Coordinates of C-alpha atoms in Angstrom, one line a residue:
M1 CA -3.7 4.0 64.7
N2 CA -1.5 1.3 63.2
C3 CA -5.0 0.0 61.9
Q4 CA -5.8 3.4 60.3
M5 CA -2.1 3.4 58.5
L6 CA -2.6 0.1 57.6
T7 CA -6.2 0.8 56.0
R8 CA -4.7 4.1 54.1
S9 CA -1.7 1.8 52.9
V10 CA -3.9 -0.9 51.1
L11 CA -6.6 1.8 49.9
I12 CA -3.4 3.7 48.2
C13 CA -1.9 0.8 46.4
A14 CA -5.6 -0.6 45.1
L15 CA -5.8 2.9 43.8
F16 CA -2.5 2.8 42.2
L17 CA -2.8 -0.8 40.8
F18 CA -6.2 0.5 39.4
F19 CA -5.4 3.1 37.6
T20 CA -1.8 1.1 36.0
V21 CA -4.2 -1.5 35.0
K22 CA -6.5 1.2 33.7
R23 CA -3.9 3.1 31.6
S24 CA -2.2 -0.3 30.6
S25 CA -5.2 -1.6 28.8
A26 CA -6.5 1.5 27.7
I27 CA -6.9 1.1 23.5
D28 CA -5.6 3.6 21.1
N29 CA -7.9 4.6 18.2
L30 CA -5.9 5.2 15.0
R31 CA -7.9 5.8 11.5
V32 CA -6.5 4.5 8.0
A33 CA -7.7 5.5 4.3
Y34 CA -7.1 3.1 1.2
P35 CA -8.4 3.8 -2.3
S36 CA -8.4 0.2 -2.8
M37 CA -7.7 -3.1 -1.6
N38 CA -4.4 -4.0 -2.5
T39 CA -1.4 -6.2 -0.2
S40 CA -1.1 -3.2 2.4
V41 CA -5.0 -3.2 3.0
F42 CA -5.3 -7.2 3.2
A43 CA -2.3 -6.6 5.4
L44 CA -4.5 -4.3 7.5
V45 CA -7.5 -6.2 7.5
I46 CA -5.8 -9.6 8.4
A47 CA -4.3 -8.0 11.3
Q48 CA -7.5 -6.6 12.7
K49 CA -9.4 -9.4 12.1
E50 CA -6.8 -12.1 13.6
G51 CA -6.8 -9.8 16.7
Y52 CA -2.9 -8.6 15.7
F53 CA -4.0 -4.9 16.3
K54 CA -5.9 -5.4 19.6
E55 CA -2.9 -7.4 20.7
E56 CA -0.9 -3.9 20.2
G57 CA -3.3 -2.2 22.2
L58 CA -5.3 -0.5 19.1
N59 CA -8.5 -0.4 17.8
V60 CA -8.0 0.2 13.5
E61 CA -10.5 1.7 11.6
L62 CA -10.1 1.5 8.0
L63 CA -11.7 3.9 5.6
S64 CA -12.0 4.0 2.1
I65 CA -10.6 7.5 0.4
R66 CA -10.0 7.9 -2.7
G67 CA -6.1 8.8 -2.9
E68 CA -5.8 12.4 -3.2
I69 CA -8.3 13.0 -0.6
A70 CA -6.7 10.8 1.6
I71 CA -3.2 12.7 1.6
R72 CA -5.5 15.9 2.4
T73 CA -7.3 14.2 5.3
T74 CA -4.5 12.8 6.7
L75 CA -2.4 16.3 6.9
A76 CA -5.7 18.0 8.5
G77 CA -5.4 15.5 11.2
E78 CA -8.6 13.5 9.9
V79 CA -7.0 10.2 9.8
D80 CA -3.9 9.1 10.5
F81 CA -2.3 6.7 8.0
F82 CA -3.0 6.6 4.4
T83 CA -2.1 2.9 1.8
N84 CA -2.0 5.1 -1.3
A85 CA 2.0 4.4 -1.5
G86 CA 2.9 6.2 -5.0
S87 CA 0.6 9.4 -4.2
A88 CA 3.0 9.5 -0.9
L89 CA 6.0 9.5 -2.7
A90 CA 4.9 11.8 -5.2
A91 CA 3.5 14.2 -2.6
A92 CA 6.7 13.9 -0.5
V93 CA 8.9 14.7 -3.6
R94 CA 6.8 18.2 -4.2
N95 CA 7.7 18.5 -0.4
V96 CA 4.4 17.6 1.4
P97 CA 5.4 16.7 5.0
V98 CA 4.4 13.1 4.6
K99 CA 6.9 10.1 4.8
L100 CA 6.7 6.2 4.1
I101 CA 6.7 3.6 6.9
T102 CA 6.6 0.7 5.0
V103 CA 6.7 -1.0 2.1
F104 CA 5.5 -3.9 1.1
Q105 CA 5.7 -4.0 -2.9
D106 CA 7.9 -1.9 -5.0
K107 CA 7.0 -3.5 -8.3
P108 CA 3.9 -2.9 -9.9
S109 CA 1.7 -5.9 -10.6
W110 CA -0.4 -4.3 -13.6
D111 CA -0.7 -5.8 -17.0
L112 CA -0.5 -3.6 -20.1
I113 CA -4.0 -4.4 -22.3
A114 CA -4.7 -3.8 -25.5
Q115 CA -7.2 -5.1 -28.4
P116 CA -7.2 -8.1 -30.1
E117 CA -5.6 -6.9 -32.9
I118 CA -3.0 -5.4 -31.4
K119 CA 0.3 -8.1 -30.8
S120 CA 3.0 -5.7 -29.7
V121 CA 3.7 -2.6 -28.1
A122 CA 5.1 -1.2 -31.3
Q123 CA 2.1 -1.7 -32.8
L124 CA 0.7 0.9 -30.4
R125 CA 1.9 4.0 -32.5
G126 CA -0.6 6.5 -33.2
K127 CA -2.9 5.2 -30.7
N128 CA -4.6 6.6 -27.6
I129 CA -3.3 4.3 -24.2
A130 CA -5.3 5.2 -21.3
V131 CA -4.0 6.2 -18.0
M132 CA -6.2 7.5 -14.4
S133 CA -3.4 10.9 -14.4
P134 CA -0.9 12.6 -15.9
E135 CA 1.6 11.8 -13.5
G136 CA 0.3 9.3 -11.5
S137 CA 2.0 6.2 -11.3
L138 CA 0.1 4.4 -14.1
A139 CA 1.0 7.0 -16.8
V140 CA 5.2 6.7 -15.5
V141 CA 5.0 2.9 -15.9
A142 CA 2.9 3.3 -19.2
R143 CA 6.0 6.0 -20.3
E144 CA 8.8 3.7 -19.3
M145 CA 7.0 0.7 -20.8
L146 CA 6.9 2.6 -24.1
R147 CA 9.9 3.8 -23.9
K148 CA 11.9 0.3 -23.5
N149 CA 9.6 -0.9 -26.7
G150 CA 11.1 1.9 -28.8
L151 CA 8.2 4.4 -28.9
D152 CA 8.9 8.0 -27.3
P153 CA 5.3 8.7 -25.1
T154 CA 5.3 12.4 -25.8
K155 CA 5.0 11.8 -29.9
D156 CA 4.4 8.3 -31.0
V157 CA 1.6 7.9 -28.7
N158 CA -1.5 9.4 -27.7
L159 CA -2.0 9.4 -23.8
V160 CA -5.5 9.7 -22.7
T161 CA -6.5 10.7 -18.8
M162 CA -9.5 8.9 -17.6
G163 CA -10.4 7.4 -14.6
G164 CA -10.3 3.7 -12.8
D165 CA -11.2 0.7 -13.9
E166 CA -14.5 1.0 -14.2
V167 CA -13.8 4.0 -17.1
R168 CA -10.7 2.6 -18.7
F169 CA -12.1 -0.7 -19.0
P170 CA -15.8 0.1 -20.8
A171 CA -13.8 2.4 -22.8
L172 CA -11.5 -0.5 -24.3
Q173 CA -14.6 -2.8 -24.8
T174 CA -15.9 0.4 -26.7
K175 CA -12.5 1.1 -29.0
S176 CA -12.4 4.5 -27.2
I177 CA -9.1 3.6 -26.1
Q178 CA -6.7 0.6 -27.9
A179 CA -4.8 0.4 -24.2
T180 CA -4.4 0.6 -20.5
L181 CA -2.5 -0.9 -17.8
F182 CA -5.3 -3.3 -15.3
N183 CA -4.7 -4.7 -12.1
T184 CA -3.8 -8.6 -11.8
A185 CA -7.7 -9.4 -11.0
M186 CA -9.3 -6.6 -14.6
S187 CA -6.1 -8.1 -16.7
I188 CA -7.7 -11.6 -16.4
K189 CA -10.8 -10.2 -17.0
A190 CA -10.2 -8.7 -19.9
Q191 CA -7.9 -11.8 -21.5
K192 CA -11.2 -13.7 -20.6
E193 CA -13.1 -11.1 -23.0
G194 CA -10.2 -11.7 -26.2
F195 CA -8.2 -8.3 -25.3
S196 CA -4.3 -9.0 -25.9
K197 CA -1.3 -8.9 -22.9
L198 CA 1.6 -7.4 -24.3
G199 CA 3.8 -7.7 -21.3
N200 CA 3.7 -7.2 -17.2
A201 CA 4.5 -3.8 -15.8
S202 CA 7.5 -5.3 -12.9
E203 CA 9.3 -6.8 -15.6
Y204 CA 10.1 -2.8 -16.8
A205 CA 9.6 -0.6 -13.8
N206 CA 10.2 0.0 -9.7
L207 CA 7.3 1.2 -8.3
I208 CA 5.8 1.4 -4.9
E209 CA 2.4 -0.4 -5.5
G210 CA 1.8 -0.7 -1.8
G211 CA 2.9 0.7 1.6
L212 CA 1.8 3.0 4.4
A213 CA 2.5 6.8 5.3
T214 CA 1.5 9.5 7.5
T215 CA 2.7 12.7 8.5
H216 CA 6.2 14.1 10.0
D217 CA 4.5 15.3 13.2
K218 CA 2.8 12.5 13.5
I219 CA 6.3 10.4 13.4
K220 CA 7.6 13.3 15.9
Q221 CA 4.4 12.9 18.2
N222 CA 3.9 9.6 18.5
P223 CA 6.4 7.4 17.6
E224 CA 5.6 4.4 19.7
K225 CA 1.7 4.6 18.6
I226 CA 3.3 4.1 15.2
F227 CA 5.4 1.4 15.9
R228 CA 3.1 -0.6 17.4
F229 CA 0.9 -0.1 14.6
V230 CA 3.4 -0.9 12.0
R231 CA 4.6 -4.2 14.3
G232 CA 0.8 -5.3 13.9
A233 CA 0.3 -4.7 10.0
L234 CA 3.4 -6.1 9.7
K235 CA 2.0 -9.4 11.5
G236 CA -1.0 -9.4 9.3
L237 CA 1.4 -9.2 6.1
N238 CA 3.3 -12.4 7.2
Y239 CA 0.0 -14.0 7.7
Y240 CA -0.6 -13.3 3.9
V241 CA 2.0 -14.2 2.4
T242 CA 2.4 -18.0 4.7
K243 CA -1.1 -19.2 5.4
R244 CA -2.6 -19.1 1.4
E245 CA -5.8 -20.7 2.1
P246 CA -7.1 -18.3 4.8
A247 CA -5.8 -15.5 2.9
I248 CA -7.5 -16.2 0.1
K249 CA -11.0 -16.0 1.5
Y250 CA -9.8 -12.7 3.1
M251 CA -9.0 -11.2 -0.5
M252 CA -12.5 -13.1 -2.0
D253 CA -14.6 -11.3 0.8
G254 CA -12.3 -7.6 0.4
L255 CA -12.6 -7.9 -3.4
R256 CA -16.4 -9.4 -2.9
M257 CA -15.2 -11.8 -5.5
K258 CA -16.8 -15.7 -5.1
D259 CA -14.7 -17.2 -7.7
R260 CA -12.1 -18.6 -5.7
E261 CA -10.0 -20.2 -8.7
L262 CA -9.8 -16.6 -9.7
V263 CA -9.1 -15.1 -6.3
S264 CA -6.5 -17.9 -5.9
L265 CA -4.7 -16.9 -9.4
I266 CA -4.5 -13.3 -8.4
Y267 CA -2.7 -14.8 -5.1
D268 CA -0.6 -16.3 -7.1
I269 CA 0.6 -13.8 -9.7
Q270 CA 0.8 -10.9 -6.4
I271 CA 3.0 -13.1 -3.4
P272 CA 5.9 -13.5 -5.6
L273 CA 6.1 -9.2 -5.7
V274 CA 5.4 -9.1 -1.8
L275 CA 8.0 -7.4 0.1
R276 CA 7.9 -10.0 3.2
E277 CA 10.1 -7.8 5.8
G278 CA 7.9 -4.5 4.6
F279 CA 10.6 -2.5 3.3
S280 CA 12.8 -2.1 -0.4
D281 CA 16.7 -1.8 -0.7
D282 CA 17.6 1.5 -0.6
K283 CA 19.4 1.5 -4.3
V284 CA 15.7 0.6 -5.2
L285 CA 13.9 3.2 -3.8
Q286 CA 16.2 6.1 -5.0
S287 CA 16.3 5.1 -8.4
M288 CA 11.9 5.7 -7.7
I289 CA 12.4 9.2 -6.2
D290 CA 14.5 10.1 -9.1
D291 CA 12.1 8.7 -11.7
M292 CA 9.3 11.0 -9.5
K293 CA 11.9 14.0 -9.8
K294 CA 11.8 13.7 -13.2
T295 CA 8.0 13.2 -13.7
T296 CA 7.0 16.1 -10.8
K297 CA 10.2 18.3 -12.9
V298 CA 11.2 18.8 -8.7
Q299 CA 15.4 19.5 -9.0
R300 CA 16.1 19.6 -5.8
E301 CA 18.3 17.0 -4.2
I302 CA 16.6 14.3 -2.4
K303 CA 17.6 11.5 -0.7
V304 CA 16.1 8.3 0.8
A305 CA 15.7 9.4 4.3
D306 CA 13.5 12.9 3.4
I307 CA 10.8 10.4 2.0
F308 CA 11.4 7.1 3.7
D309 CA 11.5 6.5 7.5
L310 CA 11.5 3.0 7.7
T311 CA 13.0 2.3 11.1
F312 CA 9.7 1.4 12.7
V313 CA 9.4 -1.5 10.0
K314 CA 13.1 -2.9 10.6
K315 CA 12.8 -2.9 14.4
A316 CA 9.5 -4.5 14.2
N317 CA 10.9 -7.0 12.2
E318 CA 13.8 -7.8 14.4
E319 CA 11.6 -8.0 17.5
L320 CA 9.1 -10.5 15.6
K321 CA 12.4 -12.8 14.0
S322 CA 13.9 -13.0 18.2
S323 CA 10.9 -13.7 19.5
G324 CA 10.4 -16.7 17.1
W325 CA 6.5 -14.9 16.1
K326 CA 4.5 -17.3 14.0
P327 CA 0.8 -16.0 12.4

């Protein structure tokens, strides 16, 4: 009898240990939508390749999805997060139930590039300037740069809506437009072809260019999973800003560029703009919200906490610092 009881106890303990280990080693699958390669995506790629997400018990799938579609698929539950932070801000201001949970960059890295004969912003009076959409981040920054150089964007220039770099660069080459804003890589390419750089957007405006967003429901239903995801992403971000040479290799792969010298230049220009802790000052965030309210013509009062939930990234920072974690 005692032998049977002992055997039964051993079996119960074995089963308990089996299911405990199985549950603790379970991997949670997450899907992240991104429209283009930027700081946010490089941080995620590095976290994936270096095993940081695996350490957090996560299998993260990165999906290339256009901005407006990324928001819709996240709201539909088909993906868990998206990286186009500017679109997330605009949507949240319009009362779409999404929130930003990290801010990796709060200043735009775009350059205002113009035809070779144009040497100042003032010379853009009466000219065609291309943006991607009337209310998009590019348009917001373009208007701010024009205003701060004495031009009224509604009267003194013609803002033309076009697509991405693959559309706007040929339009610049054929002189269909006289100026546009380009990211660092395209700006360098344009300058090599003789086009003029009139200024850098980071000197004129605060704007979210890198971050992570998700839905209100996801935050309520899976806070522990979101925290693990953010902590893994923050590890990737720390690697990106502190390990220059391997980070440049990741950039070369992500951008599909073989010119290491050019990618190194892009890295060195962008790194000073990266927020290493993954969040920005509340005053800066409130100014972004207020600017977006003007752009979208929203009248209601909106506070930082209505648009951002930075509790996850702040907690992750505290844990990584207290543990002495290094990439």
